[in-house]
PDB file of C-alpha atoms in Angstrom:
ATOM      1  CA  UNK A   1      60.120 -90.567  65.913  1.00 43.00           C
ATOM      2  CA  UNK A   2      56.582 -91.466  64.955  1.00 49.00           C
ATOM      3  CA  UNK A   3      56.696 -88.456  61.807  1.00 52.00           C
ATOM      4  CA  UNK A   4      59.555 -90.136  60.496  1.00 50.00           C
ATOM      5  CA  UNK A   5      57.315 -92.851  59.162  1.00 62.00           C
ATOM      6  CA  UNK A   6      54.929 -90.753  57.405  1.00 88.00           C
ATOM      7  CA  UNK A   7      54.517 -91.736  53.685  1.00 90.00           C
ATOM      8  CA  UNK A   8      55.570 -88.004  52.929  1.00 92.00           C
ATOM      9  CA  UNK A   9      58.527 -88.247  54.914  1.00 92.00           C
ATOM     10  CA  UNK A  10      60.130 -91.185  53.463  1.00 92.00           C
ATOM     11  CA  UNK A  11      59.029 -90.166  49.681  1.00 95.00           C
ATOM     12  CA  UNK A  12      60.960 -87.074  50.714  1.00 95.00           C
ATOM     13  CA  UNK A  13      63.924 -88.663  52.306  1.00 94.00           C
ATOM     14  CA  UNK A  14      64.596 -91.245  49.211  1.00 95.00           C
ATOM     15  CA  UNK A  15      64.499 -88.174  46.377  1.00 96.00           C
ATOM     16  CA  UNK A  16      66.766 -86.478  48.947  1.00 96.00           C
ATOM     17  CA  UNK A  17      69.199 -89.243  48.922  1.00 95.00           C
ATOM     18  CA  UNK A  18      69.353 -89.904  45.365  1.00 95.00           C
ATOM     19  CA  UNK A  19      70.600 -86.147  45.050  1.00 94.00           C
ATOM     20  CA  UNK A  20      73.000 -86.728  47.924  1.00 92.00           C
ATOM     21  CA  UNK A  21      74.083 -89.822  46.140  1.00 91.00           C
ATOM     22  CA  UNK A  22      74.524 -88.014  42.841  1.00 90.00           C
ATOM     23  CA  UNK A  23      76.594 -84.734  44.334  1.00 86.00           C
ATOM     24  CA  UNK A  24      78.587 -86.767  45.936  1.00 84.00           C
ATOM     25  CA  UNK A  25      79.773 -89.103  42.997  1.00 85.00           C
ATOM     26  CA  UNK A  26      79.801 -86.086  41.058  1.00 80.00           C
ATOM     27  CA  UNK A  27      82.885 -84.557  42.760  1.00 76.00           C
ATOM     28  CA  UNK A  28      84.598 -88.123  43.042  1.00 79.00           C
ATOM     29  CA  UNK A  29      84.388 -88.416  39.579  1.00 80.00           C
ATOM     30  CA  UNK A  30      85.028 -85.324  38.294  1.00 72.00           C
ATOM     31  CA  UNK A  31      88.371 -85.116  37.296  1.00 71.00           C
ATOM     32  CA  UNK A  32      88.243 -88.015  34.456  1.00 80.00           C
ATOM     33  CA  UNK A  33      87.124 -87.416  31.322  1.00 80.00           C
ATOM     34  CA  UNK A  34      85.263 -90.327  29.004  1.00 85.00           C
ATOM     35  CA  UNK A  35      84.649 -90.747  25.481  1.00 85.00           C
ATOM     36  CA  UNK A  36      81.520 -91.870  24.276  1.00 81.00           C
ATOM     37  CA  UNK A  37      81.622 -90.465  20.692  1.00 82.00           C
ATOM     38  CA  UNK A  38      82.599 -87.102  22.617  1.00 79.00           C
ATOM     39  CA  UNK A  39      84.606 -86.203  25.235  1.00 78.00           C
ATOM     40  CA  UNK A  40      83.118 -85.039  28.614  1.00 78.00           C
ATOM     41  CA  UNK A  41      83.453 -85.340  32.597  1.00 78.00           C
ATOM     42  CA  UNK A  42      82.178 -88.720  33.898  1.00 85.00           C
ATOM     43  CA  UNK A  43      80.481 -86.759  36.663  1.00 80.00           C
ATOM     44  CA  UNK A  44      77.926 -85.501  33.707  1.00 81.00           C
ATOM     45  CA  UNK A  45      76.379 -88.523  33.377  1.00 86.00           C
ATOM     46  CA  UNK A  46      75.862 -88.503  37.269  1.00 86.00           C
ATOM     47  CA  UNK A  47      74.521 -85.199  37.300  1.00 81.00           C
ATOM     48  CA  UNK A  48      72.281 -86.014  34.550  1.00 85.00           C
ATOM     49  CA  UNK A  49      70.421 -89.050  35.994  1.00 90.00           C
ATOM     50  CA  UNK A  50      70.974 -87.954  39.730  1.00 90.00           C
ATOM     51  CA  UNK A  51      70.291 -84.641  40.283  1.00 89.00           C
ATOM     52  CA  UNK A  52      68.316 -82.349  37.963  1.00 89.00           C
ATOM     53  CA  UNK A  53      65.646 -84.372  37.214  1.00 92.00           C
ATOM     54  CA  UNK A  54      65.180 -85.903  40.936  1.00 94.00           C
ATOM     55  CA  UNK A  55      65.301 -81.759  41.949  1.00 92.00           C
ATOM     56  CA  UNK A  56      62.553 -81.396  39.184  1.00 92.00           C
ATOM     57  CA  UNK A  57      60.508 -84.267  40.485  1.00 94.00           C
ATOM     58  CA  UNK A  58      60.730 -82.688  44.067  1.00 95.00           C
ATOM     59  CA  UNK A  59      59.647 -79.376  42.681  1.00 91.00           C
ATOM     60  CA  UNK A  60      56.575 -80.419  41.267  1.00 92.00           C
ATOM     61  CA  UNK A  61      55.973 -82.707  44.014  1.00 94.00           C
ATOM     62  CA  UNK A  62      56.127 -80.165  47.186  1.00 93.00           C
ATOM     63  CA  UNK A  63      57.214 -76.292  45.267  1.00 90.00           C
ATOM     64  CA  UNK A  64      60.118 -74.481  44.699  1.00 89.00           C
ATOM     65  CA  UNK A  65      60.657 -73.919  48.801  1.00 92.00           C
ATOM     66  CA  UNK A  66      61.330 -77.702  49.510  1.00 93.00           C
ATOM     67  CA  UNK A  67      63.230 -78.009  46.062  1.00 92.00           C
ATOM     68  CA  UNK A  68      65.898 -75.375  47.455  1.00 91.00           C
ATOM     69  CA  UNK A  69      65.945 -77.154  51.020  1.00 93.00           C
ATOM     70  CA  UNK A  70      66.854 -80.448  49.199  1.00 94.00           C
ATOM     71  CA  UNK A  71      69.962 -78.423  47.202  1.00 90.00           C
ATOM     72  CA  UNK A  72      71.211 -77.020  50.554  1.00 92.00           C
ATOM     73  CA  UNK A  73      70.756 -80.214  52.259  1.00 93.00           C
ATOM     74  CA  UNK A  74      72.867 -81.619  48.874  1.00 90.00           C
ATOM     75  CA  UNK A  75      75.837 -79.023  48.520  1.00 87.00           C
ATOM     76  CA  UNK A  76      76.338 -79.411  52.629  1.00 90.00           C
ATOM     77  CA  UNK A  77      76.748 -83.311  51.783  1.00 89.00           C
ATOM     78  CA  UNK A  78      79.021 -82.743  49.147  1.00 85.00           C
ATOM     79  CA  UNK A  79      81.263 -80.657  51.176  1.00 85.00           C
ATOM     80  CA  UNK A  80      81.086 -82.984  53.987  1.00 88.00           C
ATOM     81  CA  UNK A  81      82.195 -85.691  51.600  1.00 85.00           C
ATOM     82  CA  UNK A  82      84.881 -84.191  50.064  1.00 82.00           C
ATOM     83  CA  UNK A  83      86.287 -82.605  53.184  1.00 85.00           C
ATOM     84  CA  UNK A  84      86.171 -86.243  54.679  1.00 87.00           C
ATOM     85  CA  UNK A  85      88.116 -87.696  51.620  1.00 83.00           C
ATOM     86  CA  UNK A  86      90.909 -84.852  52.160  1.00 84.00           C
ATOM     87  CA  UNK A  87      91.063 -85.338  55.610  1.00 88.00           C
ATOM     88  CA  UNK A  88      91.686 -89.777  54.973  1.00 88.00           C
ATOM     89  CA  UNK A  89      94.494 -88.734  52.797  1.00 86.00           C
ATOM     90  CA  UNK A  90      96.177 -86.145  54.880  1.00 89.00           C
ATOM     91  CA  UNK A  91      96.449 -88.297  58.229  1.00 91.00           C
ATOM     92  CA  UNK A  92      99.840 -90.351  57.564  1.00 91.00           C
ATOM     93  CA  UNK A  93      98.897 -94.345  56.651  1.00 90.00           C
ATOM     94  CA  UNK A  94     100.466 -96.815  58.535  1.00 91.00           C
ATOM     95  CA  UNK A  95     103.674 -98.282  57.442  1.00 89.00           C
ATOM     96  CA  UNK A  96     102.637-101.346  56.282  1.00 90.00           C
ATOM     97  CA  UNK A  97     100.049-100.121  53.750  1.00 89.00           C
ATOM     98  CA  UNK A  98     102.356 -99.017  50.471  1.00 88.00           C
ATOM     99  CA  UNK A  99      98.905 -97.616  48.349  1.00 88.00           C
ATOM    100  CA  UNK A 100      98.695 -94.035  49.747  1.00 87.00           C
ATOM    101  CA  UNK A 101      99.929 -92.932  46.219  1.00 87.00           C
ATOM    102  CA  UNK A 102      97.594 -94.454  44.220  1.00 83.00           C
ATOM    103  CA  UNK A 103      94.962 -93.479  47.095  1.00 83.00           C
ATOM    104  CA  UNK A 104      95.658 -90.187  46.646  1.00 82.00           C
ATOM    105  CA  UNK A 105      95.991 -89.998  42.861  1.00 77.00           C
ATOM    106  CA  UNK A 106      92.492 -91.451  42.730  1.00 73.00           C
ATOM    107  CA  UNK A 107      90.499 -89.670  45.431  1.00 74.00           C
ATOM    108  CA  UNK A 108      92.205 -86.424  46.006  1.00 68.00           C
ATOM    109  CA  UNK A 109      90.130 -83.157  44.037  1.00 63.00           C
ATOM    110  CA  UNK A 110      91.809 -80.273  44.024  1.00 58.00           C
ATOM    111  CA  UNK A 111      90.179 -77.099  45.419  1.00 64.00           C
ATOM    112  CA  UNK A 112      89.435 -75.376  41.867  1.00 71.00           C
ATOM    113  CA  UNK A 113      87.250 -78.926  41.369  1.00 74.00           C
ATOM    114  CA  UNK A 114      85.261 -78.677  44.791  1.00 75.00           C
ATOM    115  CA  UNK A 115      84.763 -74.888  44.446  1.00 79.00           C
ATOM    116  CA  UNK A 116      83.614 -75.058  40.986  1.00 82.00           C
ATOM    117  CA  UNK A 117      81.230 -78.200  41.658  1.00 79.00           C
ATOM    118  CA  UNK A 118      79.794 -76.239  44.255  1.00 82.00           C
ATOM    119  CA  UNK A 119      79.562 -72.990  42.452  1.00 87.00           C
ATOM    120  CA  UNK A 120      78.352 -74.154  39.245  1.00 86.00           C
ATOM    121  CA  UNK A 121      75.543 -76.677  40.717  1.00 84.00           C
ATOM    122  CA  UNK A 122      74.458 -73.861  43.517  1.00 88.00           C
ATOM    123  CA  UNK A 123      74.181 -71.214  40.006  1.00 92.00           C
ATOM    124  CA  UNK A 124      72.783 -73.679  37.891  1.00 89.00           C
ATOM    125  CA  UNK A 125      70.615 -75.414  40.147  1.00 87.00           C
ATOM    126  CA  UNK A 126      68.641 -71.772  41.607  1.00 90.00           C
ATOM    127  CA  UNK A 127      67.851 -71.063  37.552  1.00 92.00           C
ATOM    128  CA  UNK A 128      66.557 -74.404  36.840  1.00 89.00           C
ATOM    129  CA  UNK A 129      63.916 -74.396  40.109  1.00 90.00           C
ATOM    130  CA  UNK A 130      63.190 -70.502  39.280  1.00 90.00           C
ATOM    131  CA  UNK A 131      62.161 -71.511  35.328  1.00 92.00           C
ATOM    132  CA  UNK A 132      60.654 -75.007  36.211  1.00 90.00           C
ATOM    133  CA  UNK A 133      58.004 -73.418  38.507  1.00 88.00           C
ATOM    134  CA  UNK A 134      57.490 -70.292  36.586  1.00 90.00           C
ATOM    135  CA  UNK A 135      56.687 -72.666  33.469  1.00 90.00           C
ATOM    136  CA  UNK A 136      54.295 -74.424  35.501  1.00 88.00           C
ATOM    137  CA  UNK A 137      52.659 -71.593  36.555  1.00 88.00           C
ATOM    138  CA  UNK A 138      52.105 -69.895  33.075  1.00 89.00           C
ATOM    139  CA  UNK A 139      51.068 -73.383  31.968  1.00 86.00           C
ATOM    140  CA  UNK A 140      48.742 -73.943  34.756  1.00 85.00           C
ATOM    141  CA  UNK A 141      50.166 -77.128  35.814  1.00 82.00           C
ATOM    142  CA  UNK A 142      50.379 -78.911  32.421  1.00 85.00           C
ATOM    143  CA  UNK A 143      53.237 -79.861  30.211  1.00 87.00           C
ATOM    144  CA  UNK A 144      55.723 -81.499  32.877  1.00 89.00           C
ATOM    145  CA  UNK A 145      57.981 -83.032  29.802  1.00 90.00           C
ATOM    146  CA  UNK A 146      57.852 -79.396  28.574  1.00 90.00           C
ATOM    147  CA  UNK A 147      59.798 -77.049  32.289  1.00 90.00           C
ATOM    148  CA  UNK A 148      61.264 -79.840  33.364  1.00 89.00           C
ATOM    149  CA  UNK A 149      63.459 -80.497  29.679  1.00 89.00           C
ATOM    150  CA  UNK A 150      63.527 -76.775  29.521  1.00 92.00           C
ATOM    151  CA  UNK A 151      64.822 -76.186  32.841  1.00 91.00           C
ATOM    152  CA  UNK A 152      66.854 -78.344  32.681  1.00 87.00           C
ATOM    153  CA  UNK A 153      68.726 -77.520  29.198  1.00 89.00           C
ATOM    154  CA  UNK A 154      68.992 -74.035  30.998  1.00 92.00           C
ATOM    155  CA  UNK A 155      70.298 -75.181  34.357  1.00 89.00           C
ATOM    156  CA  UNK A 156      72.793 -77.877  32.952  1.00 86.00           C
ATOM    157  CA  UNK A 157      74.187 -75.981  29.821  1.00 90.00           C
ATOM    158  CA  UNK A 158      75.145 -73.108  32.733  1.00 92.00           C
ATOM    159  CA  UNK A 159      76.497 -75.763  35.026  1.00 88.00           C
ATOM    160  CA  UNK A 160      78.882 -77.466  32.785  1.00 86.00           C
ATOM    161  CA  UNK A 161      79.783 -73.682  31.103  1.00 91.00           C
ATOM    162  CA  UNK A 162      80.786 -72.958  34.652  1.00 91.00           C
ATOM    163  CA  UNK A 163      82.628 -76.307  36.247  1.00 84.00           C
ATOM    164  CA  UNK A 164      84.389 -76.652  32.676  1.00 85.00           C
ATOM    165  CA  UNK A 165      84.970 -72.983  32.237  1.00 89.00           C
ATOM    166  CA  UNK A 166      87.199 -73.020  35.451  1.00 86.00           C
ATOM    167  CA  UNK A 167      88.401 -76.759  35.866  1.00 79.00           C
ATOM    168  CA  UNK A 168      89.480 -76.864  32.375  1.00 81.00           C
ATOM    169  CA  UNK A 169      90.274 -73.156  31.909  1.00 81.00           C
ATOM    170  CA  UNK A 170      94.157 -73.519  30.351  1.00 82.00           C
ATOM    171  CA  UNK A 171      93.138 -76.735  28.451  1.00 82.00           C
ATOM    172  CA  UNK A 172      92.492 -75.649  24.435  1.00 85.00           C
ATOM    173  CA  UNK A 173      90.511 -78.906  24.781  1.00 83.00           C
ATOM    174  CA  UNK A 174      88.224 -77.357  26.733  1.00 85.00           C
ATOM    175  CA  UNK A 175      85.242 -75.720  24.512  1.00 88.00           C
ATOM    176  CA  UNK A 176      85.576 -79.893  22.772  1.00 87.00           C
ATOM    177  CA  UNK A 177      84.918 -80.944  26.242  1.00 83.00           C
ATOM    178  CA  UNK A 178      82.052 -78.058  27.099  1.00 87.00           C
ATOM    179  CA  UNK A 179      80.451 -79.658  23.799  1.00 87.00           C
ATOM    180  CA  UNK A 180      80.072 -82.816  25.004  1.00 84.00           C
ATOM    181  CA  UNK A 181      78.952 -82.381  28.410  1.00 83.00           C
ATOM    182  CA  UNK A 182      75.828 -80.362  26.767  1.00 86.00           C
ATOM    183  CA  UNK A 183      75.319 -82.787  23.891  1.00 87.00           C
ATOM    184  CA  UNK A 184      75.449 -85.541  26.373  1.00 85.00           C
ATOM    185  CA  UNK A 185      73.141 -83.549  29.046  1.00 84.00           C
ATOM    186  CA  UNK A 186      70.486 -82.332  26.481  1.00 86.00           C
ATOM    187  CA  UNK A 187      69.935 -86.709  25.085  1.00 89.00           C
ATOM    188  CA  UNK A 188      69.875 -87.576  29.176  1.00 88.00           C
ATOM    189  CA  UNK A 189      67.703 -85.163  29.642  1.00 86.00           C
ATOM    190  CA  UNK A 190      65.256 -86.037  26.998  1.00 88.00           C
ATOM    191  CA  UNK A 191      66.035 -89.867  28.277  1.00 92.00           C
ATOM    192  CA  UNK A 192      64.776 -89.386  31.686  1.00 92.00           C
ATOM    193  CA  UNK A 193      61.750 -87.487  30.812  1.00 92.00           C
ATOM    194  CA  UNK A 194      59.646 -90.785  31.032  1.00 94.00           C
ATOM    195  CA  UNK A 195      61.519 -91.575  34.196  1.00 94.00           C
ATOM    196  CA  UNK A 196      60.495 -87.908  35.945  1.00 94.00           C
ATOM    197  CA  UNK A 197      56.989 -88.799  34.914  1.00 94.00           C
ATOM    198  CA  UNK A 198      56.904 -92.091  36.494  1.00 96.00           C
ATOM    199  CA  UNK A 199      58.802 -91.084  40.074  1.00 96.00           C
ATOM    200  CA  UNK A 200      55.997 -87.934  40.139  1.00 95.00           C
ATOM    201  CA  UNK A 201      52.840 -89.904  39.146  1.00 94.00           C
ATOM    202  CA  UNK A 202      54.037 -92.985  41.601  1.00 96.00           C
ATOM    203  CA  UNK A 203      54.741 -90.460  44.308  1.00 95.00           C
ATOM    204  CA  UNK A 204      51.635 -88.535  44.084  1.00 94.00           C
ATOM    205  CA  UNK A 205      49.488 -92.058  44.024  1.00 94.00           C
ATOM    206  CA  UNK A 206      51.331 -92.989  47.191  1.00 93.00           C
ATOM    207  CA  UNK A 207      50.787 -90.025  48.951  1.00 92.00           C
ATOM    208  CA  UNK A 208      47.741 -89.395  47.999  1.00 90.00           C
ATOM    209  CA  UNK A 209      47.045 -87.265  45.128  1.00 89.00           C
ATOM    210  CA  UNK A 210      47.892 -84.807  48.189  1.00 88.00           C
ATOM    211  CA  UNK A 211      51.147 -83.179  46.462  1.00 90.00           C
ATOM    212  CA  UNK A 212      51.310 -80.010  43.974  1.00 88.00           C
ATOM    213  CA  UNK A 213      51.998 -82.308  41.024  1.00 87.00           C
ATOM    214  CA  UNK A 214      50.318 -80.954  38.173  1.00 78.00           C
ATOM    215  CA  UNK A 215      49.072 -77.767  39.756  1.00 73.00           C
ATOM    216  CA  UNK A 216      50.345 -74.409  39.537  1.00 62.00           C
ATOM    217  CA  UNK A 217      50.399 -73.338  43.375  1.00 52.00           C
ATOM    218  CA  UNK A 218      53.080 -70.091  43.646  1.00 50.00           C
ATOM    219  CA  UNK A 219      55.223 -72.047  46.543  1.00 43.00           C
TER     220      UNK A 219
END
């Protein structure tokens, strides 16, 4: 028990969680699509603020190994989640509660949703930690605004080709909707480029300056 309050440890285990968070939502949400000057799954935003750019933080912070641990650890929550959701709407409600309808109508994803989350975030996800460290090692540790936006224009722009590809697939809406899920990503992801630089710099300072942040170590 007495490693689970190292500084490292709970730096770790807070970045994990906001991933977690993030994948989780992102299924939930899914299914509805907002307008905010275009049209796009709510679950964008999410992935936008939750999950690439935490991933990228965690990649510069400890390598490309414990970047790929915390997307395992993520895609297992999400299907523990969902399976959890399915499995409260299945088991027959009591007779006295009259919402299992509008339960259902809300919560339940189909399987195309869950298996194309998973798919497209797994795909996505392995390109952006593959260019994010190979950027840092060609620039020797500098330019953080530079991989992480680019990785994560890559990663996302594949992601939402992929969920929206096969969630939306007999929808002639759906190349609108693939438009604004990468409009929207590509603005969040300039957005939160002060916010990366803030969670790595605070994180190194409280560990230390004993991370990889800034350095080009081939983890």
């Amino acid at each position: 028990m007495e490693s689970l309050q190292t500084r490292e440890t709970r730096a770790y285990l807070f970045l994990t969680s906001l991933v977690i968070c993030g994948l989780a939502c992102s299924v939930i949400t899914a299914s509805k699509v907002v307008d905010v000057g275009v049209s796009l799954p709510f679950s964008t935003i999410v992935f936008s603020i939750f999950t690439y750019p935490i991933v990228d933080c965690i990649c510069e912070l400890w390598g490309k190994r414990i970047a790929r641990q915390t997307l395992w650890l993520g895609l297992f929550s999400q299907f523990l989640v969902m399976m959890i959701i399915q499995l409260s709407i299945i088991i027959p409600a009591t007779d006295f509660w009259h919402l299992q309808t509008e339960y259902q109508a809300v919560l339940a994803a189909s399987g195309t949703v869950v298996l194309a989350s998973l798919a497209a975030f797994t795909i996505s996800q392995i390109l952006d930690i593959a260019v994010y460290q190979r950027i840092k090692e060609i620039s020797h540790g500098r330019w953080l605004w530079l991989r992480s936006n680019i990785s994560i224009y890559l990663g996302q722009t594949l992601d939402s080709f992929i969920f929206i590809m096969i969630v939306f697939h007999d929808s002639d809406k759906k190349f609108t909707i693939l438009w604004g899920a990468v409009c929207v990503k590509m603005v969040l992801s300039l957005l939160m480029t002060p916010v990366i630089y803030l969670i790595v710099i605070t994180t190194n300072r409280y560990l230390g300056n004993n991370t990889l942040a800034f350095r080009d170590e081939k983890i």
